[in-house]
Coordinates of C-alpha atoms (C1' of nucleotides) in Angstrom, one line a residue:
Chain W
M1 CA 3.5 -13.7 18.2
D2 CA 1.9 -11.9 15.3
K3 CA 2.9 -8.3 15.5
R4 CA -0.5 -7.0 14.8
L5 CA -2.1 -9.4 17.2
G6 CA 0.4 -8.3 19.9
L7 CA -0.2 -4.7 19.1
F8 CA -3.9 -5.4 19.3
F9 CA -3.5 -6.8 22.7
D10 CA -1.3 -3.9 23.6
T11 CA -3.9 -1.4 22.7
L12 CA -6.5 -3.3 24.6
S13 CA -4.3 -4.2 27.5
P14 CA -6.4 -2.3 30.1
T15 CA -9.3 -4.4 29.1
F16 CA -7.4 -7.5 28.4
F17 CA -5.9 -7.6 31.9
H18 CA -9.2 -7.1 33.5
P19 CA -10.0 -7.8 36.3
F20 CA -6.5 -7.1 37.2
T21 CA -5.8 -3.5 37.9
K22 CA -3.3 -2.0 35.5
P23 CA 0.2 -2.2 36.8
Q24 CA 1.9 1.1 37.1
L25 CA 5.6 1.5 37.1
N26 CA 6.8 3.2 40.3
S27 CA 9.2 5.8 39.2
N28 CA 11.0 6.0 42.5
S29 CA 11.8 2.4 42.9
S30 CA 12.0 -0.7 40.9
S31 CA 8.8 -2.0 42.3
F32 CA 5.4 -2.3 40.8
Q33 CA 2.5 -0.8 42.6
F34 CA -0.9 -2.4 42.4
N35 CA -3.7 -0.1 43.3
T36 CA -6.9 -1.6 44.6
I37 CA -9.3 1.3 44.6
K38 CA -11.9 -0.3 46.9
K39 CA -9.6 -1.3 49.6
N40 CA -6.9 1.3 49.4
L41 CA -4.6 -1.6 49.6
T42 CA -1.2 -1.2 48.1
M43 CA 1.3 -3.9 47.8
D44 CA 4.9 -3.2 47.0
V45 CA 6.4 -6.2 45.5
H46 CA 10.1 -6.0 45.6
A47 CA 11.7 -7.6 42.7
A48 CA 14.7 -8.7 44.6
A49 CA 12.6 -10.6 47.1
P50 CA 9.3 -11.7 45.6
D51 CA 8.4 -13.6 48.7
R52 CA 9.0 -10.6 50.9
I53 CA 6.0 -8.5 50.8
L54 CA 5.3 -5.1 52.1
I55 CA 1.7 -4.5 52.9
D56 CA 0.7 -0.9 53.2
S57 CA -2.6 -0.7 55.0
A58 CA -4.0 2.8 54.8
G59 CA -7.2 1.9 56.5
G60 CA -8.1 1.9 60.2
D61 CA -6.7 4.6 62.3
G62 CA -5.4 6.5 59.3
D63 CA -1.7 6.3 59.9
S64 CA -0.1 4.4 57.2
E65 CA 2.0 1.7 58.8
K66 CA 4.1 -0.6 56.7
R67 CA 4.8 -3.9 58.1
V68 CA 7.2 -6.4 56.7
V69 CA 5.8 -9.8 56.5
N70 CA 9.0 -11.7 56.9
E71 CA 9.5 -14.7 54.7
M72 CA 5.8 -15.1 54.2
N73 CA 5.3 -18.2 52.3
F74 CA 2.3 -17.7 50.1
F75 CA 2.8 -21.1 48.5
A76 CA 2.6 -23.2 51.6
A77 CA -0.8 -24.7 51.7
D78 CA -0.3 -25.8 55.3
D79 CA 0.8 -22.5 56.6
H80 CA -1.9 -21.6 59.0
K81 CA 0.0 -18.9 60.7
E82 CA -1.4 -15.6 60.0
T83 CA 0.0 -12.3 60.9
S84 CA -2.1 -9.5 62.1
S85 CA -1.8 -7.8 58.8
S86 CA -3.0 -10.7 56.8
L87 CA -5.9 -11.1 59.3
D88 CA -6.8 -7.5 58.7
V89 CA -6.9 -8.0 55.0
K90 CA -9.0 -11.1 55.4
K91 CA -11.4 -9.2 57.5
E92 CA -11.8 -6.6 55.0
I93 CA -12.2 -9.0 52.2
A94 CA -14.9 -10.8 54.2
S95 CA -16.8 -7.6 54.7
V96 CA -17.4 -7.0 51.0
P97 CA -19.7 -8.7 48.6
D98 CA -18.5 -11.9 46.9
R99 CA -17.8 -10.3 43.6
D100 CA -15.7 -7.6 45.1
A101 CA -13.9 -10.2 47.2
Q102 CA -13.1 -12.1 44.1
E103 CA -11.8 -8.9 42.5
I104 CA -9.6 -8.3 45.5
K105 CA -8.2 -11.7 45.2
L106 CA -7.5 -11.0 41.7
D107 CA -6.1 -7.6 42.4
I108 CA -3.4 -8.9 44.6
N109 CA -2.4 -11.4 42.1
T110 CA 0.9 -10.0 41.0
G111 CA 1.4 -12.2 38.0
L112 CA 4.2 -13.8 39.9
N113 CA 2.0 -16.8 40.7
L114 CA 1.8 -15.6 44.2
S115 CA -1.2 -17.1 45.9
T116 CA -3.0 -15.7 48.9
T117 CA -6.1 -17.8 48.6
S118 CA -7.0 -21.4 48.6
T119 CA -6.7 -23.8 45.7
S120 CA -10.3 -23.5 44.9
S121 CA -10.3 -19.7 44.5
K122 CA -7.2 -20.1 42.3
T123 CA -9.2 -22.4 40.1
D124 CA -12.0 -19.8 39.9
Q125 CA -9.5 -17.2 39.1
M126 CA -8.1 -19.3 36.2
A127 CA -11.6 -19.8 35.0
V128 CA -12.3 -16.1 35.0
L129 CA -9.0 -15.6 33.1
R130 CA -9.9 -18.2 30.6
A131 CA -13.3 -16.7 30.0
D132 CA -11.8 -13.3 29.5
L133 CA -9.2 -14.7 27.2
N134 CA -11.8 -16.5 25.2
K135 CA -13.8 -13.3 25.0
M136 CA -10.8 -11.4 23.7
N137 CA -10.1 -14.1 21.2
V138 CA -13.7 -13.8 19.9
E139 CA -13.3 -10.1 19.7
N140 CA -10.0 -10.5 17.9
Q141 CA -11.6 -12.9 15.4
R142 CA -14.4 -10.4 14.8
L143 CA -11.9 -7.6 14.2
K144 CA -10.0 -9.8 11.8
S145 CA -13.0 -10.6 9.8
L146 CA -13.9 -6.9 9.7
L147 CA -10.4 -6.2 8.4
N148 CA -10.7 -8.9 5.7
Q149 CA -14.1 -7.5 4.7
A150 CA -12.6 -4.0 4.4
N151 CA -9.8 -5.4 2.3
N152 CA -12.2 -7.2 0.0
D153 CA -14.3 -4.1 -0.4
Y154 CA -11.2 -2.2 -1.3
R155 CA -10.2 -4.6 -3.9
A156 CA -13.7 -4.8 -5.3
L157 CA -13.8 -1.0 -5.5
Q158 CA -10.5 -0.9 -7.2
M159 CA -11.5 -3.4 -9.8
H160 CA -14.7 -1.5 -10.5
L161 CA -12.9 1.7 -10.8
Y162 CA -10.3 0.4 -13.2
T163 CA -12.9 -1.4 -15.3
F164 CA -15.0 1.8 -15.4
M165 CA -12.0 3.9 -16.5
Q166 CA -11.0 1.3 -19.1
R167 CA -14.4 1.3 -20.5
Q168 CA -14.5 5.1 -20.6
H169 CA -11.2 5.1 -22.4
L170 CA -12.4 2.6 -24.9
L171 CA -15.5 4.6 -25.5
K172 CA -13.5 7.7 -26.0
A173 CA -11.2 6.0 -28.4
G174 CA -14.3 5.5 -30.6
N175 CA -16.4 2.6 -31.6
S176 CA -14.0 1.6 -34.3
Q177 CA -13.0 -1.5 -32.6
S178 CA -14.5 -4.8 -33.4
P179 CA -16.4 -6.7 -30.8
E180 CA -13.4 -9.1 -30.6
M181 CA -11.1 -6.2 -29.8
V182 CA -13.4 -5.1 -27.0
K183 CA -13.5 -8.6 -25.7
R184 CA -9.8 -8.7 -25.8
N185 CA -9.5 -5.5 -23.9
E186 CA -11.7 -6.8 -21.2
G187 CA -9.6 -9.9 -21.0
V188 CA -6.5 -7.7 -20.7
T189 CA -8.3 -5.7 -18.1
V190 CA -9.1 -8.8 -16.1
A191 CA -5.6 -9.9 -16.3
K192 CA -4.4 -6.5 -15.3
Q193 CA -6.7 -6.6 -12.4
F194 CA -5.4 -9.9 -11.4
M195 CA -1.9 -8.6 -11.4
D196 CA -2.9 -5.5 -9.5
L197 CA -4.4 -7.6 -6.7
G198 CA -1.0 -8.6 -5.6
Q199 CA -0.1 -5.0 -5.2
A200 CA -3.4 -4.2 -3.6
E201 CA -2.7 -6.9 -1.1
K202 CA 0.6 -5.2 -0.4
D203 CA -1.1 -1.9 -0.1
N204 CA -3.6 -3.2 2.3
H205 CA -0.9 -4.7 4.3
E206 CA 0.9 -1.4 4.3
I207 CA -2.3 0.3 5.4
V208 CA -2.7 -2.2 8.2
Q209 CA 0.9 -1.8 9.2
S210 CA 0.6 2.0 9.0
S211 CA -2.5 2.2 11.1
S212 CA -1.0 -0.2 13.6
E213 CA 2.1 1.8 13.8
N214 CA 0.1 4.9 14.3
T215 CA -1.7 3.2 17.1
R216 CA 1.6 2.1 18.6
S217 CA 3.0 5.6 18.2
Q218 CA 0.2 6.9 20.3
E219 CA 1.3 4.7 23.1
F220 CA 5.0 5.1 22.5
P221 CA 5.4 8.5 20.9
I222 CA 9.1 8.3 20.7
S223 CA 10.1 5.0 19.4
P224 CA 13.0 4.2 17.2
E225 CA 11.0 1.4 15.8
N226 CA 8.4 3.8 14.7
I227 CA 11.0 6.0 13.0
I228 CA 12.4 3.1 11.1
V229 CA 9.1 1.8 10.1
E230 CA 8.0 5.2 9.0
S231 CA 11.1 5.7 6.9
M232 CA 10.8 2.3 5.3
E233 CA 7.2 2.8 4.4
T234 CA 5.8 2.4 1.0
P235 CA 8.1 0.6 -1.3
K236 CA 5.6 1.0 -4.0
I237 CA 5.3 -0.1 -7.6
N238 CA 2.7 1.8 -9.4
N239 CA 0.8 -0.5 -11.6
N240 CA -1.3 1.5 -13.9
S241 CA -4.6 1.2 -12.3
N242 CA -3.2 1.7 -8.8
E243 CA -1.4 4.7 -9.9
I244 CA -4.6 6.2 -11.2
V245 CA -6.4 5.4 -8.0
A246 CA -3.7 6.6 -5.7
L247 CA -2.1 9.1 -7.8
D248 CA -2.5 11.9 -5.4
R249 CA -1.0 9.9 -2.6
L250 CA 2.0 8.8 -4.6
D251 CA 2.8 11.7 -6.8
N252 CA 4.1 14.0 -4.1
R253 CA 6.3 11.4 -2.7
E254 CA 7.6 10.4 -6.1
E255 CA 8.0 14.0 -7.2
S256 CA 9.9 14.9 -4.1
S257 CA 12.0 11.8 -4.6
E258 CA 12.5 12.8 -8.2
R259 CA 13.6 16.2 -7.2
A260 CA 15.9 14.8 -4.6
H261 CA 17.6 12.8 -7.2
T262 CA 17.6 15.5 -9.8
S263 CA 19.0 13.6 -12.6
G264 CA 16.3 11.5 -14.0
W265 CA 15.4 8.1 -14.6
I266 CA 18.5 6.1 -14.4
S267 CA 20.2 8.6 -12.4
N268 CA 22.2 6.2 -11.2
K269 CA 24.1 4.9 -8.6
V270 CA 24.0 2.5 -5.8
P271 CA 22.9 4.3 -2.6
K272 CA 25.4 4.5 0.2
F273 CA 24.2 4.4 3.8
N274 CA 27.3 5.6 5.5
S275 CA 25.7 7.3 8.4
S276 CA 22.6 7.2 10.5
R277 CA 21.3 10.4 8.9
D278 CA 21.0 8.4 5.7
V279 CA 18.2 6.5 7.2
E280 CA 15.8 9.3 6.1
H281 CA 17.3 9.4 2.7
A282 CA 17.1 5.6 2.5
S283 CA 13.3 5.7 2.1
Q284 CA 13.6 8.2 -0.7
T285 CA 16.4 6.3 -2.3
M286 CA 14.5 3.1 -2.0
T287 CA 11.4 4.6 -3.4
S288 CA 13.5 5.9 -6.2
M289 CA 15.2 2.6 -6.8
I290 CA 11.8 0.9 -6.8
R291 CA 10.5 3.4 -9.2
K292 CA 13.5 2.8 -11.4
A293 CA 13.4 -0.9 -11.5
R294 CA 14.0 -1.7 -15.1
V295 CA 13.0 -4.2 -17.7
S296 CA 15.3 -4.7 -20.6
V297 CA 14.1 -6.4 -23.7
R298 CA 16.5 -7.8 -26.3
A299 CA 14.9 -8.5 -29.6
R300 CA 16.0 -8.8 -33.2
S301 CA 14.6 -6.0 -35.2
E302 CA 15.6 -3.9 -38.1
A303 CA 13.4 -1.2 -36.9
A304 CA 14.6 1.5 -34.6
M305 CA 12.2 0.5 -31.9
I306 CA 10.2 -2.5 -31.1
A307 CA 6.5 -2.0 -31.4
D308 CA 5.2 -1.8 -27.9
G309 CA 2.0 0.1 -28.6
C310 CA 3.0 3.3 -26.8
Q311 CA 3.8 6.7 -28.3
W312 CA 7.3 7.9 -27.6
R313 CA 9.1 11.1 -28.1
K314 CA 12.9 11.2 -28.4
Y315 CA 14.5 13.6 -26.1
G316 CA 18.1 12.8 -26.3
Q317 CA 20.8 10.7 -27.8
K318 CA 24.2 9.8 -26.5
M319 CA 27.1 7.8 -27.4
A320 CA 27.5 5.3 -24.6
K321 CA 30.9 4.0 -23.6
G322 CA 31.8 0.6 -25.1
N323 CA 29.2 0.7 -27.9
P324 CA 29.7 2.4 -31.2
C325 CA 25.9 2.6 -31.6
P326 CA 24.3 5.6 -30.0
R327 CA 21.8 5.2 -27.2
A328 CA 18.5 7.0 -27.8
Y329 CA 16.3 8.3 -25.0
Y330 CA 12.5 8.3 -25.3
R331 CA 9.7 9.3 -23.0
C332 CA 6.1 8.4 -23.2
T333 CA 3.9 11.0 -24.7
M334 CA 0.6 9.3 -24.4
A335 CA -0.2 11.5 -21.4
S336 CA 1.4 14.7 -20.1
G337 CA 3.7 13.9 -17.2
C338 CA 3.9 10.2 -17.8
P339 CA 7.0 9.1 -16.1
V340 CA 7.8 6.2 -18.3
R341 CA 11.1 6.4 -20.2
K342 CA 12.9 4.0 -22.3
Q343 CA 16.4 3.6 -23.8
V344 CA 17.0 2.1 -27.2
Q345 CA 20.4 0.9 -28.2
R346 CA 21.7 -1.6 -30.7
C347 CA 23.9 -4.4 -29.4
A348 CA 27.5 -3.6 -30.1
Q349 CA 28.4 -7.1 -31.2
D350 CA 25.2 -8.0 -33.0
R351 CA 23.6 -4.9 -34.5
T352 CA 20.5 -6.7 -35.5
V353 CA 19.7 -7.0 -31.8
L354 CA 17.8 -4.1 -30.3
I355 CA 18.1 -3.5 -26.6
T356 CA 15.1 -1.6 -25.2
T357 CA 15.1 -0.8 -21.6
Y358 CA 11.9 0.4 -19.9
E359 CA 11.6 2.2 -16.6
G360 CA 8.6 3.5 -14.7
N361 CA 4.9 2.9 -15.0
H362 CA 2.3 4.7 -17.0
N363 CA 0.0 7.1 -15.3
H364 CA -2.7 6.8 -17.9
P365 CA -4.8 4.1 -19.5
L366 CA -3.1 2.2 -22.2
P367 CA -4.2 0.9 -25.5
P368 CA -4.4 -2.9 -25.6
A369 CA -1.3 -3.1 -27.7
A370 CA 0.7 -1.4 -25.0
M371 CA -0.9 -3.1 -22.1
S372 CA 1.3 -6.3 -22.2
M373 CA 4.6 -4.5 -22.2
A374 CA 3.6 -2.0 -19.6
S375 CA 2.3 -4.9 -17.5
T376 CA 5.6 -6.6 -17.9
T377 CA 7.5 -3.7 -16.7
S378 CA 5.3 -3.3 -13.7
A379 CA 5.1 -7.0 -12.9
A380 CA 8.8 -7.4 -13.4
A381 CA 9.5 -4.6 -11.1
S382 CA 7.1 -6.1 -8.6
M383 CA 8.8 -9.4 -8.9
L384 CA 12.2 -7.9 -8.5
L385 CA 11.2 -6.1 -5.3
S386 CA 8.9 -8.7 -3.9
G387 CA 9.8 -9.4 -0.3
S388 CA 12.0 -7.1 1.6
M389 CA 14.3 -5.2 -0.6
P390 CA 17.5 -5.8 1.2
S391 CA 17.0 -9.5 1.4
A392 CA 15.9 -9.8 -2.1
D393 CA 18.9 -7.9 -3.3
G394 CA 21.2 -9.9 -1.0
M395 CA 19.8 -13.1 -2.3
M396 CA 20.2 -12.1 -5.9
S397 CA 23.7 -10.7 -5.3
S398 CA 25.0 -13.8 -3.6
H399 CA 23.3 -16.2 -6.0
F400 CA 24.2 -14.3 -9.0
S401 CA 27.8 -13.9 -8.0
N402 CA 27.8 -17.6 -7.9
L403 CA 26.1 -17.8 -11.2
S404 CA 28.7 -15.6 -12.7
K405 CA 31.3 -18.1 -11.9
T406 CA 29.4 -21.3 -12.6
A407 CA 26.7 -20.5 -15.1
L408 CA 28.2 -18.3 -17.7
P409 CA 29.7 -21.1 -19.8
F410 CA 26.3 -22.3 -20.5
S411 CA 24.1 -21.3 -23.3
P412 CA 22.3 -18.0 -23.4
S413 CA 19.2 -17.3 -21.5
L414 CA 15.7 -16.2 -22.1
A415 CA 15.8 -14.0 -19.1
S416 CA 18.3 -12.6 -16.7
L417 CA 18.4 -10.6 -13.6
S418 CA 20.7 -7.9 -12.5
A419 CA 20.2 -6.9 -8.9
S420 CA 23.7 -5.6 -8.2
A421 CA 23.5 -3.1 -11.1
P422 CA 22.7 0.4 -10.2
F423 CA 19.0 -0.5 -10.4
P424 CA 17.5 -3.9 -10.4
T425 CA 17.0 -5.0 -14.0
V426 CA 15.2 -7.9 -15.6
T427 CA 16.5 -8.7 -19.1
L428 CA 14.3 -10.6 -21.4
D429 CA 16.3 -12.1 -24.2
L430 CA 14.0 -12.7 -27.1
T431 CA 16.7 -13.0 -29.6
R432 CA 16.6 -16.8 -29.4
L433 CA 13.0 -16.9 -30.3
N434 CA 13.1 -17.7 -34.0
P435 CA 11.2 -14.8 -35.6
N436 CA 10.1 -17.1 -38.4
N437 CA 8.9 -19.7 -36.1
P438 CA 8.2 -18.4 -32.6
S439 CA 7.6 -21.8 -31.3
Q440 CA 11.2 -22.8 -31.7
F441 CA 14.2 -21.5 -29.8
Q442 CA 17.2 -20.7 -32.0
P443 CA 20.3 -22.6 -31.2
P444 CA 22.8 -20.9 -28.9
L445 CA 24.7 -18.2 -30.5
S446 CA 27.8 -18.8 -28.5
Q447 CA 29.0 -20.4 -25.4
V448 CA 29.8 -17.2 -23.6
H449 CA 26.9 -15.0 -24.7
A450 CA 26.8 -12.6 -21.9
A451 CA 29.9 -10.8 -22.9
S452 CA 28.4 -10.1 -26.3
Q453 CA 25.1 -8.9 -25.0
N454 CA 26.2 -5.4 -23.9
L455 CA 24.4 -6.1 -20.6
P456 CA 25.1 -4.0 -17.6
L457 CA 28.5 -4.8 -16.1
N458 CA 27.1 -6.6 -13.2
S459 CA 24.3 -8.3 -15.0
V460 CA 24.6 -12.0 -15.0
T461 CA 22.8 -14.3 -17.4
M462 CA 20.9 -17.2 -16.1
P463 CA 21.2 -20.1 -18.4
H464 CA 17.9 -21.5 -19.5
V465 CA 16.4 -20.2 -16.4
F466 CA 12.9 -21.4 -17.0
G467 CA 14.1 -24.8 -18.2
Q468 CA 15.6 -25.5 -14.8
V469 CA 12.3 -25.9 -13.1
N470 CA 11.4 -29.5 -12.9
N471 CA 8.0 -28.9 -11.7
E472 CA 5.7 -29.5 -14.7
S473 CA 3.0 -27.5 -13.1
N474 CA 5.1 -24.4 -13.0
N475 CA 3.1 -21.4 -14.1
F476 CA 5.5 -20.0 -16.5
L477 CA 6.4 -23.3 -18.2
G478 CA 2.8 -24.1 -18.6
L479 CA 2.1 -20.7 -20.1
L480 CA 5.1 -20.9 -22.4
R481 CA 4.1 -24.3 -23.6
S482 CA 0.6 -23.1 -24.1
L483 CA 2.1 -20.5 -26.4
G484 CA 3.8 -23.2 -28.3
V485 CA 7.3 -22.3 -27.0
E486 CA 9.6 -25.1 -26.4
T487 CA 11.4 -25.1 -23.1
P488 CA 14.9 -26.2 -23.6
H489 CA 16.4 -29.2 -21.8
S490 CA 19.8 -29.5 -23.3
P491 CA 22.2 -32.1 -22.0
Q492 CA 24.5 -29.2 -21.1
N493 CA 22.1 -28.0 -18.5
Q494 CA 21.9 -31.4 -16.9
M495 CA 25.6 -31.4 -16.5
Q496 CA 25.7 -28.4 -14.3
A497 CA 27.4 -28.7 -11.0
P498 CA 25.0 -29.2 -8.0
A499 CA 26.0 -25.8 -6.6
A500 CA 25.0 -24.2 -9.8
N501 CA 21.8 -26.0 -9.8
D502 CA 21.0 -24.8 -6.4
T503 CA 21.7 -21.2 -7.2
I504 CA 19.9 -21.4 -10.5
S505 CA 16.9 -23.0 -8.8
A506 CA 16.8 -20.2 -6.2
A507 CA 17.0 -17.6 -8.9
T508 CA 14.5 -19.4 -11.0
A509 CA 12.1 -19.6 -8.1
A510 CA 12.6 -15.9 -7.5
I511 CA 11.3 -15.3 -11.1
T512 CA 8.8 -17.9 -11.6
S513 CA 7.1 -17.7 -8.2
D514 CA 5.5 -14.4 -9.2
P515 CA 2.5 -15.3 -11.2
S516 CA 1.9 -11.7 -12.2
F517 CA 5.3 -11.5 -13.7
T518 CA 5.1 -14.7 -15.6
A519 CA 1.7 -13.8 -17.0
A520 CA 2.9 -10.4 -18.0
L521 CA 6.0 -11.8 -19.5
V522 CA 4.1 -14.3 -21.6
A523 CA 1.8 -11.5 -22.7
A524 CA 4.8 -9.3 -23.7
I525 CA 6.4 -12.1 -25.6
T526 CA 3.2 -12.8 -27.4
S527 CA 2.8 -9.2 -28.1
I528 CA 6.3 -8.8 -29.4
I529 CA 6.1 -11.9 -31.5
G530 CA 2.8 -10.7 -32.9
N531 CA 4.2 -7.3 -33.6
S532 CA 7.3 -8.7 -35.1
H533 CA 5.2 -10.7 -37.6
Q534 CA 3.0 -7.7 -38.2
N535 CA 6.1 -5.5 -38.9
Q536 CA 7.4 -8.1 -41.3
H537 CA 4.2 -7.7 -43.3
N538 CA 3.3 -4.1 -42.7
G539 CA 6.6 -2.5 -42.2
N540 CA 7.5 -0.4 -39.2
N541 CA 5.0 0.8 -36.8
S542 CA 3.8 4.3 -37.0
T543 CA 5.6 5.5 -33.8
S544 CA 8.9 4.3 -34.9
T545 CA 9.1 5.1 -38.5
R546 CA 10.4 8.6 -37.9
N547 CA 13.0 7.4 -35.6
N548 CA 14.8 5.0 -37.8
S549 CA 17.5 7.1 -39.2
D550 CA 19.3 8.3 -36.1
T551 CA 19.8 5.2 -34.1
N552 CA 20.9 3.2 -37.0
S553 CA 23.6 5.7 -37.9
Chain D
dC1 C1' 2.9 26.2 -38.7
dG2 C1' 3.0 22.9 -35.1
dG3 C1' 5.0 18.9 -33.5
dA4 C1' 9.0 15.9 -33.5
dT5 C1' 13.9 15.4 -33.8
dT6 C1' 18.7 16.9 -33.3
dT7 C1' 22.5 18.1 -30.8
dG8 C1' 25.4 20.8 -27.8
dA9 C1' 25.2 22.3 -23.1
dC10 C1' 24.5 21.4 -18.6
dC11 C1' 24.3 18.7 -14.3
dA12 C1' 25.2 15.1 -10.9
dG13 C1' 27.5 11.1 -9.3
dC14 C1' 31.6 8.5 -9.1
dG15 C1' 36.5 7.3 -9.3
dC16 C1' 41.2 8.5 -9.3
Chain F
dG1 C1' 39.6 18.8 -7.5
dC2 C1' 39.2 17.1 -11.9
dG3 C1' 37.8 14.3 -15.5
dC4 C1' 34.6 10.8 -17.1
dT5 C1' 30.1 9.1 -17.8
dG6 C1' 25.2 8.8 -18.0
dG7 C1' 21.1 11.4 -18.3
dT8 C1' 18.3 15.5 -19.3
dC9 C1' 17.3 20.1 -21.1
dA10 C1' 16.3 23.3 -24.5
dA11 C1' 17.2 26.0 -28.6
dA12 C1' 17.7 25.1 -33.3
dT13 C1' 16.3 22.5 -37.0
dC14 C1' 13.5 19.5 -39.8
dC15 C1' 9.3 17.7 -41.8
dG16 C1' 4.6 16.7 -43.0

DNA sequence: CGGATTTGACCAGCGC
DNA sequence: GCGCTGGTCAAATCCG
């Protein structure tokens, strides 16, 4: 049964079970006691002998006498023997109005299909039950529609707010933009809103879950389930607009999480849940992991950074193990406190390849040029963490471990996933997009490319991941082709073992089934290709010109 | 002179 | 416990 629906019935149980009286657990015995207020009639139904009924008649002379109705067969239609007790009961029932009598009949229905009345009254009883059930169904439908309405209102408000803020930002930025630019911004805004809807839906679901859990916790104040659900709450990816809307709600949690894991953005390490006390830490760690889901972009560039439209400030540089090229650390300076960081490092084997790794989501409006990349990081993180985190990770781990054995000999990929790395990472390999002709993939650089990519140790490359999808209506393929990008179908790919095909298909589905990610990825590719061309003509972008010397050293 | 970059120090997590 | 590694901090330095 739907959890929420069940919960809904739980909360309404006193009404739902009407006209039954609410069963109360007798603390002194294992029996249920059904109180009928009007008749002071109590029946103890012993679980061990459902057909052995104790009738406690408190009426009459006042002394409560309990009589055992031995082996009373309530189901025998032809049993015309009546004990004195049952006669008393019948007398009392006959002395009350019809409606009350009906209730009494229902009151002594134990739910064990015991029958004390004729077949016709049983039919009436069923009819009453059905009517009540129908009534509750109608009520449930009404509540559902109310909830949907609330969700729709929430989304509409969110869209309006984001549009408003975007317009404000554009107005502040001055009227220097051409109408085409404004139009493009609006287009990006719409796309962003579309991508945010998925998260909004998740948020709504969380709200529903949360309120439901609160309701449940009122009924069951100490519930292990509540504790777990509470601790697992809010695996959240902050898309830009969402983050603006819900900043207050998120910041404290993120900041505390941040402080709990004092070292910053890739601070590292796979969480261990060695003991039950780690359950509480699990939520923090999970939130941290989600916040640290990364998108790595490999692109050929002579510049120190790819042009992503954001302003960055370098705050550190380190020599990383296994790579003679230093790794530079940047943080976004477009707004104070923006949590977005990026690492830039040249590939050890091919120094023309620049590896840029993004983490986090901007907490401020973005210029159009930066929108696509930021959306990609958000959407990729969303894609990585769509579904339940453990299952997603498990799926990736298992499939990718298979891939590592079966798929590596194939040609390099456009995208890869690393779920078993310290933090889930999507790697977009744009090095095979011919910079002189973005519509053509370059031929494979080598058969075993992953080893030369300086990818995280556990990162596994998916060969031609998008080309594996046979469905021509696939979102990403369609979008890629609309960009003029050829999707590879090399004979090599068709020679893969069936097992590899299965795992690749599963991994492919994981990527391509998220429309927001595919849309954002296409936007990012378009942006990078565009910027690459622009850089070729105009030189390096303004934000990276000053950073060239150090990382190339 | 203010902002950005450099670079050594520091810190935390992990493995041995 | 110690060393290694990745990441961040912050004072010194550079540059427009």
